[in-house]
Coordinates of C-alpha atoms in Angstrom, one line a residue:
M158 CA 39.9 19.0 43.8
S159 CA 39.9 16.3 46.5
T160 CA 38.4 12.9 45.5
N161 CA 38.6 11.5 48.9
K162 CA 35.2 10.4 50.3
P163 CA 34.6 9.0 53.7
M164 CA 32.0 6.7 52.3
T165 CA 30.0 5.7 49.1
T166 CA 26.5 4.9 49.2
D167 CA 24.1 3.5 46.9
D168 CA 22.8 7.2 46.2
E169 CA 26.2 8.0 44.8
R170 CA 26.1 5.4 42.0
N171 CA 26.1 6.7 38.3
P172 CA 22.4 6.4 37.0
W173 CA 23.2 7.6 33.6
V174 CA 24.1 5.4 30.8
T175 CA 26.0 6.7 27.7
V176 CA 24.8 5.3 24.4
S177 CA 27.0 7.5 22.1
T178 CA 29.0 10.6 22.1
D179 CA 29.8 13.1 19.1
V180 CA 31.5 16.4 18.8
A181 CA 29.0 19.0 18.1
Y182 CA 31.3 22.0 18.1
S183 CA 34.8 22.7 18.9
N184 CA 37.1 25.9 18.9
S185 CA 40.2 26.9 20.5
W186 CA 38.8 27.2 24.0
I187 CA 35.9 24.7 24.4
T188 CA 34.5 21.4 22.8
V189 CA 30.7 20.7 23.0
H190 CA 29.9 17.0 23.2
H191 CA 26.5 15.7 22.3
H192 CA 25.6 12.6 24.2
E193 CA 22.7 10.2 23.5
V194 CA 21.9 8.9 27.0
I195 CA 19.5 6.7 28.9
R196 CA 18.4 8.9 31.6
P197 CA 18.0 7.9 35.3
D198 CA 14.3 7.2 34.8
G199 CA 15.1 4.7 32.1
N200 CA 14.0 6.7 29.0
P201 CA 16.2 7.9 26.1
G202 CA 17.7 11.3 26.1
V203 CA 20.4 13.9 25.3
Y204 CA 23.0 15.8 27.1
G205 CA 25.3 18.4 26.0
L206 CA 28.6 18.7 27.7
V207 CA 30.8 21.6 27.4
H208 CA 34.5 20.7 27.9
Y209 CA 37.1 23.6 28.4
K210 CA 40.6 23.3 27.0
N211 CA 42.0 25.1 29.9
R212 CA 41.9 25.0 33.7
A213 CA 40.3 28.1 35.3
V214 CA 42.1 30.1 37.9
A215 CA 41.0 33.0 40.0
I216 CA 43.9 34.7 41.9
V217 CA 43.2 37.1 44.8
P218 CA 46.3 39.2 45.5
I219 CA 46.5 40.5 49.0
D220 CA 49.2 43.1 50.1
E221 CA 50.5 43.8 53.6
N222 CA 47.6 46.1 54.3
G223 CA 45.0 43.4 53.4
D224 CA 44.0 45.3 50.2
T225 CA 43.3 43.6 46.9
W226 CA 42.7 44.3 43.2
L227 CA 39.7 43.9 41.2
V228 CA 39.4 43.6 37.4
G229 CA 36.4 45.2 35.6
Q230 CA 35.4 44.3 31.9
Y231 CA 32.5 44.0 29.7
R232 CA 31.3 40.3 29.4
Y233 CA 30.0 39.3 26.0
T234 CA 28.1 36.3 27.2
T235 CA 26.0 38.3 29.8
N236 CA 26.0 41.7 27.8
S237 CA 26.7 43.4 31.1
Y238 CA 29.8 44.9 33.0
S239 CA 31.4 42.8 35.5
W240 CA 33.7 43.4 38.5
E241 CA 35.8 40.4 39.3
V242 CA 39.1 39.0 40.7
P243 CA 42.0 38.4 38.2
E244 CA 40.9 35.3 36.4
G245 CA 42.1 33.3 33.4
G246 CA 42.7 30.0 31.7
V247 CA 45.8 27.6 32.3
P248 CA 46.4 25.1 29.6
F249 CA 46.7 21.6 30.9
D250 CA 50.4 21.5 29.7
E251 CA 51.2 24.4 31.8
D252 CA 51.9 24.3 35.6
L253 CA 49.0 25.8 37.3
E254 CA 50.9 28.2 39.5
D255 CA 52.9 29.4 36.7
G256 CA 49.8 30.0 34.7
A257 CA 48.1 31.8 37.5
L258 CA 51.2 34.1 38.0
R259 CA 51.1 34.8 34.3
E260 CA 47.2 35.7 34.3
L261 CA 47.9 37.9 37.4
K262 CA 50.6 39.8 35.8
E263 CA 48.7 40.2 32.3
E264 CA 45.6 41.5 34.0
T265 CA 46.9 43.8 36.8
G266 CA 50.8 44.1 36.2
L267 CA 51.2 42.5 39.7
S268 CA 54.0 39.9 40.4
A269 CA 53.8 37.7 43.4
T270 CA 56.4 35.7 45.3
N271 CA 53.9 33.4 47.1
L272 CA 50.9 31.5 45.8
I273 CA 48.6 29.5 48.2
H274 CA 46.2 27.2 46.5
L275 CA 42.8 27.6 48.5
G276 CA 40.6 25.0 46.7
S277 CA 39.1 23.7 43.5
F278 CA 35.4 23.4 42.5
Y279 CA 33.2 22.7 39.5
L280 CA 32.1 25.9 38.1
S281 CA 28.8 24.7 36.6
N282 CA 28.4 21.1 37.0
S283 CA 25.0 20.7 35.1
V284 CA 26.7 21.8 31.8
T285 CA 30.2 21.6 32.1
D286 CA 33.2 19.7 33.6
E287 CA 35.4 22.7 34.1
I288 CA 37.2 23.0 37.3
G289 CA 38.1 26.3 38.8
H290 CA 41.1 26.8 41.3
V291 CA 41.3 29.6 43.7
L292 CA 44.7 31.0 44.7
V293 CA 45.8 33.7 47.0
A294 CA 48.8 35.8 45.9
T295 CA 51.2 37.7 48.4
G296 CA 54.7 39.3 48.3
L297 CA 53.5 41.6 45.5
S298 CA 55.2 44.1 43.2
Q299 CA 53.5 46.4 40.7
G300 CA 54.5 46.4 37.0
E301 CA 52.6 47.1 33.9
P302 CA 49.6 44.9 32.9
D303 CA 49.5 43.2 29.4
P304 CA 46.0 42.1 28.8
D305 CA 45.2 40.0 25.7
G306 CA 43.2 41.5 22.7
T307 CA 39.8 40.1 24.0
E308 CA 40.1 42.2 27.3
Q309 CA 39.5 45.8 27.8
L310 CA 40.2 46.0 31.6
V311 CA 39.8 48.6 34.4
V312 CA 41.9 47.6 37.4
R313 CA 41.0 48.9 40.9
K314 CA 42.9 48.6 44.4
V315 CA 40.3 48.2 47.2
S316 CA 40.2 46.8 50.7
L317 CA 39.0 43.2 51.2
K318 CA 36.1 44.5 53.2
T319 CA 35.0 46.8 50.2
A320 CA 35.3 43.7 47.7
L321 CA 33.2 41.7 50.1
D322 CA 30.6 44.6 50.4
M323 CA 30.5 44.6 46.6
V324 CA 29.7 40.9 46.8
D325 CA 27.0 41.6 49.4
D326 CA 25.3 44.3 47.4
G327 CA 25.5 42.4 44.1
T328 CA 28.1 44.7 42.5
I329 CA 30.4 41.5 42.2
H330 CA 28.1 39.1 40.6
D331 CA 30.6 36.7 38.9
G332 CA 30.3 33.3 40.6
F333 CA 34.1 32.6 40.4
A334 CA 34.8 35.9 42.0
V335 CA 32.4 35.6 44.6
T336 CA 33.7 32.2 45.7
A337 CA 37.4 33.3 45.5
L338 CA 36.7 36.4 47.7
L339 CA 34.8 34.4 50.4
K340 CA 37.5 31.7 50.5
V341 CA 40.2 34.3 51.0
D342 CA 38.3 36.1 53.6
R343 CA 38.2 32.9 55.5
W344 CA 42.0 32.1 54.9
M345 CA 42.7 35.6 56.3
R346 CA 40.8 34.9 59.5
T347 CA 42.8 31.9 60.2
N348 CA 46.2 32.9 58.9
T349 CA 48.6 34.2 61.3
A350 CA 50.4 36.6 58.9
Y351 CA 47.1 38.0 57.7
G352 CA 45.2 37.6 60.8
H353 CA 43.3 40.9 60.3
S354 CA 40.0 39.8 58.8
A355 CA 37.9 42.0 56.4
T356 CA 35.6 42.9 59.3

């Protein structure tokens, strides 16, 4: 994520004061911090912050025809089925691209000879400091997927236009996947090798 800013104004100063910080909960994936704070209005308050122990990656594979692969799975948190792009977590001590290639292969069986990082962003900045990275994968070859024990996946190959239609009609409602697909569509419109857009 770029930290370059053209200017800093008084509006960008930090109005929060941290009084104390404690770990309320921790497991292999997240740590929940409880902060006693002074709020921007000057009154005491609390803030819960979820820190993820991995970086989030979303990988959009694109073949020579402009097709992509979607992954379907039931999400425990929302109690609903979700169509997404291949996504996963990359430990901070693992190279981001190596982790993205690993996640792509685990979920879809695909290997890629080329990865392009399209951008980074905070996934839900009111409750977590987690940063998501969007990558497009090309130069694909098909192998066997190897999902972990928490994943029961359905993999579907579709055109990018179909995937974007699924965004528009709400079939794809995962925010990470929506952002990744829109960024890849924009990339394809300006990339000479993949200049055919989804429309």
